Every structure is written in structure tokens, then in C-alpha cells.
Amino acid sequence: MKNVYMRNVFKSARLLLKDKFIGSMLGTFVGDALGMPVEGYSMEAIKDQFGEIREMLETRAGKGTYTDDTEMMIGTAESLIECRGFNGEHMAKCFLENYHENRGYGGGTKKALSLIRDGELWHKAGEKVVSGGSYGNGSAMRMAPIGILYFKDEENLRKVAHQASLITHAHTLGKDAAAIQAFAVAKAIQGNPNSALKKEAFIDALINFAETSELKTRLESIKLIMNHNVSREKIVSILGHSSVSFESVPASIYSFLKYPDSFEEAVVYAISLGGDTDTIGAMTGAISGAFLGIEEIPERWLNQLENTGKAKAYVNNLAEKLWEIGNY
Ligand code: F2R
Ligand code: MG
Ligand code: MG
């Protein structure tokens, strides 16, 4: 924490805000890439095979590869920038243009995007994926750009998060979890990394913001346990770690609150929970990066991110553009 203070104390609030925007977007990328090789592993399997994951692992696709989480976050940012705000038809078009099957998309998202490609309206496809719509975490995972662009405007943040989710995830729980993830990023952007995070106020704000009892209950559980020494096993049994949004969003918020002063510790912990590790890593990285800023993301991780596709410099640039259009 001392280092953060020493580095940030000389920065203007405006420049610090830019660092936070970049931190949230690249934080998503880093958490996604670090967690990707063990997505679907149990907590025990990760511990047995790797101990803790503190380095980018080699995969068939190389080290530091991003997945659907980052690819869809990129599409979300591109559309917000080009349209100077939310436009559902345009955002769906960006998702389709960016789509690469080999980035590992979820079944519901694949189906919604293929319906849209075949001519379905952007706001109708999500309802046709599964009865009642999907409550997977495929919309929450791409929320960093919405959290940062609307960080001062709670009402529009919720509206835009719901609409952006609807493209693929129409279920009330999917939309609520996406809005809560975006709101957690917004609250982290508002926080001052030069002093200790006010954890109670942070979680209370999220509890008040949540609209569904499933998410409210899990956030309330976080409040009860966050200042106690609770085992990973217990955390997973209380919050869950699967790719349903009402498990993985709370697991990510908890991981951030467990280590608010360290991007590395928060993301390493998030991945150690097992389950949907790339996505819990990505969402934890989005919140932690929004609080601490880009300078607190370990350089060794940033240096190992893949350099093909729409990679690190491109994501950095999108975050800067969001900062510019927000006119801060
Ligand atoms: N798809 C993956 N990973 C597996 C393949 C990776 C492999 N390494 C590869 O490279 O190919 N990861 C990505 O998918 C998750 C996001 O999923 P999304 O987009 O939300 O999918 P879906 O199908 O909508 O929901 C996920 C699961 O949630 C449950 N569920 C959702 N709605 C439900 C409902 N109404 N009723 C019952 N269950 C519901 C289902 O179990 C869905 O399968 C991320 O992890 C991303 O990284
Ligand atoms: Mg993924
Ligand atoms: Mg995942």
C-alpha cells in the first residue's frame, strides 16, 4: 500500500482516473489470461498441480492468451466509444465482428450471437437462448467499460448494464449480476487508492444496489464473513464458483475485498478458488484494477499478455478513449 501512495501522491486526480480506467480494462485481460489455463479445475486440482498460480502458464495457444471474457469486453468498449454511449444493435454487431470460436464462448452466448447473425433483433435473441433467458456470467464478465464510463451515474449505469446484458443474457439474475459487477467497478473507480478501502461502505452500497434476493443474500454473506478468517472451501460452499452469474460475481467481489491493497493477491486468490477461473479472475481484475490503477498490475504479467489479436496496447487505447469521451 505504501508503494501505491508513493507513486500516486504526485499524480493529479485526472491522471489517476485515467490509470484506473486502464487498470480496470487491462485488469480484466490479465485476470482472464492468468485464469484461462485452469478454467473448470477444482480448487484441489489447482493446489495439487500448481500450488498457487502466480505466473502465466504455457497453453496450446501460448502464454497470456485472452478468452471470450476479454474479447467481449473489447466489443463493449468499441461500441460505447463509437456510439458515444449505448446502442444495442451496434454493440451486437461488434460482438459478431470480434467473435472467434476458439476464444471459448459459453453455449448461451454462442446461441444468442448466432440468432442475431441470422437476423434476430438484438433485444430478442437473449430471450430465445433458454426459457427465461440465461443467467450465466457471460454478460457480467464484459462489464468493465460500462462500470468505468458510467462511474458517476448510477441510474444510467444500471440501465446500460441491463441493456448490454440483454443482448445475450435476458434472465433477471443475469442482468442484475451484470449491473452489480459494473457497479462494483464504478465504486472502485470512485475509491481513493491512497488510503485504505472502506470495505463496509463498499459492500453496503452493493447490497443496496442489488435488485434480486439471490444476489442480495450472497452480498450480505460477504459482509458477514469478509473480516474473518474463512477457508477457501467454505467460501466456495457459501458463494459458489461456477459460471452462473450469481455465484461468480460474488466470488469476485469477495476476492477483491479480501485483498483490496494488492492486485496480485486478489487475482491469485480468485483463481485459487477454482471453477470458472478465467472469469472470476477477469472480474476480480476489473474491480481491483479500477481501485488501484494500472501501476499496481504486476509488470511481469502485463509483459506476458499475448501480442496477437486485439491485444494489450489496443485495450489500453480503448480505456484511454473511454476516459476522453467521459470528459473528466
Ligand atoms: N465456455 C467457457 N469455457 C468452456 C470452454 C473453454 C475451452 N477451454 C475452450 O477453449 O473451448 N467459458 C466461457 O463461458 C462462460 C460464460 O458463459 P455464458 O456465456 O454465460 O454461457 P451460458 O450458456 O449462457 O451460461 C453458462 C451456464 O450457466 C447455466 N445457466 C445459465 N442460464 C441458465 C438457466 N436459465 N437455467 C439453468 N442453467 C442456466 C448453465 O449451466 C450454462 O451452461 C465463462 O466462463 C466464459 O469464460
Ligand atoms: Mg472465458
Ligand atoms: Mg470462464
Coordinates of C-alpha atoms and ligand atoms in Angstrom, one line a residue:
M1 CA 0.0 0.0 0.0
K2 CA 2.9 2.3 0.8
N3 CA 4.1 1.9 -2.8
V4 CA 0.8 2.9 -4.2
Y5 CA 0.8 6.0 -2.1
M6 CA 4.3 7.0 -3.1
R7 CA 3.6 6.6 -6.8
N8 CA 0.1 8.1 -6.8
V9 CA 0.5 11.0 -4.5
F10 CA 2.3 13.1 -7.2
K11 CA -0.5 12.4 -9.8
S12 CA -3.3 14.8 -10.5
A13 CA -6.8 13.3 -9.8
R14 CA -7.4 13.4 -13.5
L15 CA -4.4 11.3 -14.4
L16 CA -5.0 8.9 -11.6
L17 CA -8.5 8.4 -13.0
K18 CA -7.0 7.5 -16.4
D19 CA -4.7 5.0 -14.7
K20 CA -7.8 3.5 -13.0
F21 CA -9.7 3.2 -16.3
I22 CA -6.7 1.4 -17.9
G23 CA -6.3 -0.7 -14.8
S24 CA -9.9 -2.0 -15.0
M25 CA -9.7 -2.9 -18.7
L26 CA -6.2 -4.4 -18.5
G27 CA -7.1 -5.9 -15.2
T28 CA -9.8 -7.9 -16.9
F29 CA -7.4 -9.1 -19.6
V30 CA -4.7 -10.1 -17.1
G31 CA -7.2 -12.0 -14.8
D32 CA -8.7 -13.7 -17.8
A33 CA -5.3 -14.8 -19.2
L34 CA -4.0 -16.0 -15.8
G35 CA -7.1 -18.0 -15.0
M36 CA -7.7 -19.4 -18.5
P37 CA -5.4 -22.5 -18.4
V38 CA -7.2 -23.8 -15.3
E39 CA -10.8 -22.9 -16.2
G40 CA -13.0 -25.7 -14.9
Y41 CA -10.4 -27.2 -12.5
S42 CA -11.4 -27.8 -8.9
M43 CA -9.7 -25.9 -6.1
E44 CA -7.9 -29.1 -5.0
A45 CA -6.7 -29.9 -8.5
I46 CA -5.2 -26.4 -8.9
K47 CA -3.5 -26.7 -5.5
D48 CA -2.1 -30.2 -6.2
Q49 CA -0.8 -29.4 -9.7
F50 CA 0.3 -25.8 -9.4
G51 CA 0.3 -24.7 -5.8
E52 CA -0.6 -21.1 -6.4
I53 CA -0.9 -19.6 -9.9
R54 CA 1.4 -16.6 -9.9
E55 CA 2.8 -16.8 -13.4
M56 CA 1.1 -17.1 -16.8
L57 CA 1.1 -20.7 -17.7
E58 CA 2.0 -22.1 -21.1
T59 CA -1.0 -23.3 -23.1
R60 CA -1.5 -24.7 -26.6
A61 CA -2.4 -21.1 -27.7
G62 CA 0.7 -19.7 -25.9
K63 CA 1.1 -17.7 -22.7
G64 CA -1.1 -14.9 -21.7
T65 CA -3.9 -15.7 -24.1
Y66 CA -7.2 -14.0 -23.6
T67 CA -10.6 -15.6 -24.0
D68 CA -14.3 -14.7 -24.7
D69 CA -14.3 -12.5 -21.5
T70 CA -11.8 -10.1 -22.9
E71 CA -13.0 -10.4 -26.5
M72 CA -16.5 -9.3 -25.4
M73 CA -15.2 -6.6 -23.1
I74 CA -13.4 -5.2 -26.2
G75 CA -16.6 -5.2 -28.2
T76 CA -18.4 -3.5 -25.4
A77 CA -15.8 -0.7 -25.2
E78 CA -15.6 -0.3 -29.0
S79 CA -19.3 0.2 -29.3
L80 CA -19.6 2.6 -26.4
I81 CA -16.8 4.7 -27.9
E82 CA -18.1 4.7 -31.5
C83 CA -21.7 5.4 -30.5
R84 CA -20.7 7.8 -27.6
G85 CA -22.9 5.7 -25.4
F86 CA -25.1 2.6 -25.6
N87 CA -26.6 1.3 -28.9
G88 CA -27.7 -2.3 -28.7
E89 CA -27.7 -3.0 -32.4
H90 CA -24.2 -1.7 -32.8
M91 CA -22.9 -3.5 -29.7
A92 CA -24.3 -6.8 -31.0
K93 CA -22.6 -6.1 -34.4
C94 CA -19.2 -5.5 -32.5
F95 CA -19.6 -8.8 -30.7
L96 CA -20.2 -10.6 -34.0
E97 CA -17.3 -8.9 -35.8
N98 CA -14.9 -9.8 -33.0
Y99 CA -16.2 -13.4 -32.5
H100 CA -13.7 -16.2 -32.6
E101 CA -15.0 -19.6 -31.7
N102 CA -11.5 -20.6 -30.4
R103 CA -11.7 -18.0 -27.6
G104 CA -14.0 -20.4 -25.7
Y105 CA -17.5 -18.9 -25.7
G106 CA -20.4 -20.1 -23.4
G107 CA -23.3 -22.0 -25.0
G108 CA -25.9 -19.4 -24.4
T109 CA -23.8 -16.6 -25.8
K110 CA -22.9 -18.6 -28.9
K111 CA -26.6 -19.3 -29.5
A112 CA -27.7 -15.6 -29.0
L113 CA -25.0 -14.4 -31.3
S114 CA -25.9 -17.0 -34.0
L115 CA -29.5 -15.9 -33.8
I116 CA -28.6 -12.3 -34.3
R117 CA -26.3 -13.3 -37.2
D118 CA -29.3 -15.0 -38.7
G119 CA -31.4 -11.8 -38.5
E120 CA -32.9 -11.8 -35.0
L121 CA -33.3 -8.4 -33.3
W122 CA -30.5 -7.6 -30.7
H123 CA -33.0 -7.3 -27.9
K124 CA -34.9 -10.5 -28.7
A125 CA -32.2 -13.1 -29.2
G126 CA -31.2 -13.3 -25.5
E127 CA -34.8 -14.3 -24.6
K128 CA -34.7 -17.3 -27.0
V129 CA -31.5 -18.9 -25.7
V130 CA -33.2 -20.7 -23.0
S131 CA -36.6 -20.3 -21.4
G132 CA -36.5 -17.2 -19.2
G133 CA -33.1 -16.2 -20.6
S134 CA -29.6 -17.2 -19.5
Y135 CA -28.2 -16.3 -16.1
G136 CA -24.6 -17.3 -17.0
N137 CA -21.8 -14.9 -16.2
G138 CA -21.2 -14.2 -19.9
S139 CA -22.6 -10.7 -19.6
A140 CA -21.1 -9.8 -16.2
M141 CA -17.6 -10.7 -17.4
R142 CA -17.6 -7.9 -20.0
M143 CA -18.8 -5.0 -17.8
A144 CA -15.6 -3.1 -17.1
P145 CA -16.2 -0.5 -19.8
I146 CA -19.7 0.2 -18.6
G147 CA -18.6 0.5 -15.0
I148 CA -15.9 3.0 -15.8
L149 CA -17.8 5.1 -18.4
Y150 CA -20.8 5.5 -16.1
F151 CA -19.0 5.5 -12.8
K152 CA -20.7 8.8 -11.7
D153 CA -24.1 8.0 -12.9
E154 CA -25.7 5.1 -11.1
E155 CA -29.1 5.2 -12.9
N156 CA -27.6 5.1 -16.4
L157 CA -25.0 2.5 -15.3
R158 CA -27.8 0.1 -14.3
K159 CA -29.9 0.9 -17.4
V160 CA -26.9 0.3 -19.8
A161 CA -25.7 -2.8 -17.9
H162 CA -29.2 -4.3 -18.2
Q163 CA -29.5 -3.5 -21.9
A164 CA -26.0 -4.7 -22.7
S165 CA -26.6 -7.9 -20.9
L166 CA -29.9 -8.4 -22.7
I167 CA -28.1 -9.0 -26.0
T168 CA -27.1 -12.4 -24.7
H169 CA -28.4 -12.8 -21.1
A170 CA -32.0 -11.9 -20.7
H171 CA -32.7 -13.5 -17.3
T172 CA -33.3 -11.1 -14.4
L173 CA -30.4 -12.7 -12.5
G174 CA -28.0 -12.3 -15.4
K175 CA -28.9 -8.6 -15.8
D176 CA -28.7 -7.9 -12.1
A177 CA -25.3 -9.7 -11.7
A178 CA -24.0 -7.7 -14.7
A179 CA -25.2 -4.4 -13.2
I180 CA -23.7 -5.3 -9.8
Q181 CA -20.3 -6.1 -11.4
A182 CA -20.4 -2.8 -13.3
F183 CA -21.4 -1.0 -10.1
A184 CA -18.5 -2.7 -8.2
V185 CA -16.1 -1.4 -10.9
A186 CA -17.7 2.1 -10.6
K187 CA -17.4 2.1 -6.8
A188 CA -13.7 1.0 -7.1
I189 CA -13.1 3.8 -9.6
Q190 CA -14.5 6.3 -7.0
G191 CA -12.3 4.9 -4.2
N192 CA -9.1 6.6 -3.2
P193 CA -6.2 4.1 -3.5
N194 CA -4.0 6.3 -1.3
S195 CA -6.0 5.3 1.8
A196 CA -7.5 2.0 3.0
L197 CA -10.7 0.9 1.2
K198 CA -13.8 1.5 3.3
K199 CA -14.9 -2.1 2.9
E200 CA -18.2 -1.8 4.9
A201 CA -19.3 1.2 2.8
F202 CA -18.3 -0.6 -0.4
I203 CA -20.3 -3.8 0.3
D204 CA -23.3 -1.9 1.7
A205 CA -23.5 0.1 -1.5
L206 CA -23.6 -3.1 -3.5
I207 CA -26.2 -4.7 -1.2
N208 CA -28.4 -1.6 -1.6
F209 CA -27.9 -1.7 -5.4
A210 CA -28.8 -5.4 -5.9
E211 CA -32.3 -6.0 -7.1
T212 CA -32.7 -9.8 -6.7
S213 CA -32.8 -11.7 -3.5
E214 CA -30.2 -14.3 -4.7
L215 CA -27.6 -11.7 -5.2
K216 CA -28.5 -9.6 -2.2
T217 CA -28.2 -12.7 0.0
R218 CA -24.8 -13.6 -1.3
L219 CA -23.6 -10.0 -0.9
E220 CA -24.9 -10.0 2.7
S221 CA -22.9 -13.2 3.3
I222 CA -19.8 -11.4 2.1
K223 CA -20.4 -8.7 4.6
L224 CA -20.7 -11.2 7.4
I225 CA -17.5 -13.1 6.5
M226 CA -15.2 -10.6 5.0
N227 CA -13.4 -9.7 8.2
H228 CA -13.0 -13.2 9.4
N229 CA -10.6 -16.0 8.5
V230 CA -12.7 -18.3 6.4
S231 CA -11.3 -21.2 4.4
R232 CA -11.5 -21.3 0.6
E233 CA -13.6 -24.4 0.9
K234 CA -16.1 -22.6 3.0
I235 CA -16.1 -19.5 0.6
V236 CA -16.9 -21.8 -2.3
S237 CA -19.7 -23.5 -0.4
I238 CA -21.2 -20.2 0.6
L239 CA -20.7 -18.2 -2.6
G240 CA -20.1 -20.8 -5.3
H241 CA -17.5 -20.5 -8.2
S242 CA -19.4 -21.8 -11.2
S243 CA -20.2 -19.9 -14.5
V244 CA -23.6 -18.9 -13.2
S245 CA -23.5 -15.2 -12.6
F246 CA -24.9 -15.2 -9.1
E247 CA -22.0 -17.3 -7.9
S248 CA -19.0 -15.9 -9.8
V249 CA -19.9 -12.2 -9.4
P250 CA -20.0 -12.5 -5.6
A251 CA -16.8 -14.7 -5.6
S252 CA -15.0 -11.9 -7.5
I253 CA -16.3 -9.2 -5.2
Y254 CA -15.2 -11.2 -2.2
S255 CA -11.7 -11.8 -3.7
F256 CA -11.2 -8.1 -4.2
L257 CA -12.4 -7.3 -0.7
K258 CA -10.1 -9.9 0.8
Y259 CA -7.0 -8.1 -0.8
P260 CA -8.1 -4.6 -1.6
D261 CA -4.5 -3.3 -1.5
S262 CA -2.9 -5.8 -3.8
F263 CA -4.0 -6.6 -7.4
E264 CA -1.7 -9.7 -7.4
E265 CA -3.0 -11.2 -4.2
A266 CA -6.7 -10.5 -5.1
V267 CA -6.4 -12.2 -8.6
V268 CA -4.2 -15.1 -7.3
Y269 CA -6.8 -15.8 -4.6
A270 CA -9.7 -15.5 -7.1
I271 CA -8.1 -18.1 -9.3
S272 CA -7.3 -20.4 -6.4
L273 CA -11.0 -20.8 -5.8
G274 CA -11.2 -23.0 -8.9
G275 CA -14.3 -23.3 -11.1
D276 CA -14.7 -20.6 -13.6
T277 CA -11.2 -19.3 -13.0
D278 CA -10.7 -17.1 -16.1
T279 CA -14.0 -15.3 -15.5
I280 CA -13.6 -14.9 -11.7
G281 CA -10.0 -13.8 -12.4
A282 CA -11.2 -11.3 -15.1
M283 CA -14.0 -9.8 -12.9
T284 CA -11.7 -9.6 -9.8
G285 CA -9.1 -7.9 -12.0
A286 CA -11.6 -5.4 -13.3
I287 CA -12.6 -4.3 -9.8
S288 CA -9.0 -4.4 -8.3
G289 CA -7.6 -2.6 -11.4
A290 CA -10.3 0.1 -11.1
F291 CA -9.4 0.7 -7.5
L292 CA -5.6 0.5 -7.6
G293 CA -4.9 1.6 -11.2
I294 CA -2.6 0.2 -13.9
E295 CA 0.6 0.8 -12.0
E296 CA -0.3 -1.9 -9.5
I297 CA -0.8 -4.6 -12.0
P298 CA 2.5 -6.7 -12.0
E299 CA 4.6 -5.8 -15.0
R300 CA 5.7 -9.4 -15.5
W301 CA 2.0 -10.3 -16.1
L302 CA 1.4 -7.3 -18.5
N303 CA 4.6 -8.2 -20.4
Q304 CA 3.4 -11.8 -21.0
L305 CA 0.0 -10.9 -22.4
E306 CA -0.5 -12.3 -25.9
N307 CA 0.5 -9.9 -28.6
T308 CA -1.8 -11.0 -31.4
G309 CA -5.4 -10.2 -32.0
K310 CA -6.7 -7.1 -30.3
A311 CA -4.1 -7.2 -27.5
K312 CA -2.6 -5.1 -24.7
A313 CA -1.9 -1.8 -26.5
Y314 CA -5.3 -2.0 -28.1
V315 CA -7.1 -2.5 -24.8
N316 CA -5.0 0.3 -23.2
N317 CA -6.1 2.6 -26.1
L318 CA -9.8 1.8 -25.7
A319 CA -9.6 2.6 -21.9
E320 CA -7.9 6.0 -22.8
K321 CA -10.7 6.7 -25.3
L322 CA -13.4 6.0 -22.7
W323 CA -11.6 8.4 -20.4
E324 CA -11.5 11.0 -23.1
I325 CA -15.2 10.7 -24.1
G326 CA -16.2 10.8 -20.4
N327 CA -14.6 14.3 -20.4
Y328 CA -13.0 14.0 -16.9
Ligands
F2R1 N1 -17.3 -21.5 -22.3 C1 -16.3 -21.3 -21.5 N2 -15.5 -22.4 -21.1 C2 -15.6 -23.7 -21.6 C3 -14.8 -23.9 -22.9 C4 -13.4 -23.4 -22.8 C5 -12.5 -24.3 -23.5 N3 -11.2 -24.2 -22.9 C6 -12.4 -23.9 -25.0 O1 -11.4 -23.2 -25.3 O2 -13.3 -24.2 -25.8 N4 -16.1 -20.2 -20.9 C7 -16.9 -19.0 -21.1 O3 -18.2 -19.3 -20.8 C8 -18.7 -18.7 -19.6 C9 -19.8 -17.7 -19.9 O4 -20.8 -18.5 -20.3 P1 -22.2 -17.8 -20.8 O5 -21.8 -17.0 -22.0 O6 -22.8 -17.1 -19.7 O7 -22.9 -19.1 -21.2 P2 -24.4 -19.6 -20.9 O8 -24.5 -20.9 -21.6 O9 -25.4 -18.6 -21.1 O10 -24.4 -19.8 -19.3 C10 -23.4 -20.6 -18.6 C11 -24.0 -21.7 -17.8 O11 -24.9 -21.2 -16.8 C12 -26.0 -22.1 -16.6 N5 -27.3 -21.4 -16.9 C13 -27.4 -20.2 -17.4 N6 -28.7 -19.9 -17.6 C14 -29.4 -20.9 -17.0 C15 -30.8 -21.1 -16.9 N7 -31.8 -20.2 -17.3 N8 -31.2 -22.3 -16.3 C16 -30.3 -23.2 -15.9 N9 -28.9 -23.0 -16.0 C17 -28.5 -21.9 -16.6 C18 -25.8 -23.3 -17.5 O12 -25.1 -24.2 -16.7 C19 -24.9 -22.7 -18.5 O13 -24.1 -23.7 -19.1 C20 -17.5 -18.1 -19.0 O14 -16.9 -18.9 -18.1 C21 -16.5 -17.8 -20.2 O15 -15.2 -17.8 -19.8
MG2 MG -13.5 -17.2 -20.9
MG3 MG -14.9 -18.6 -17.8

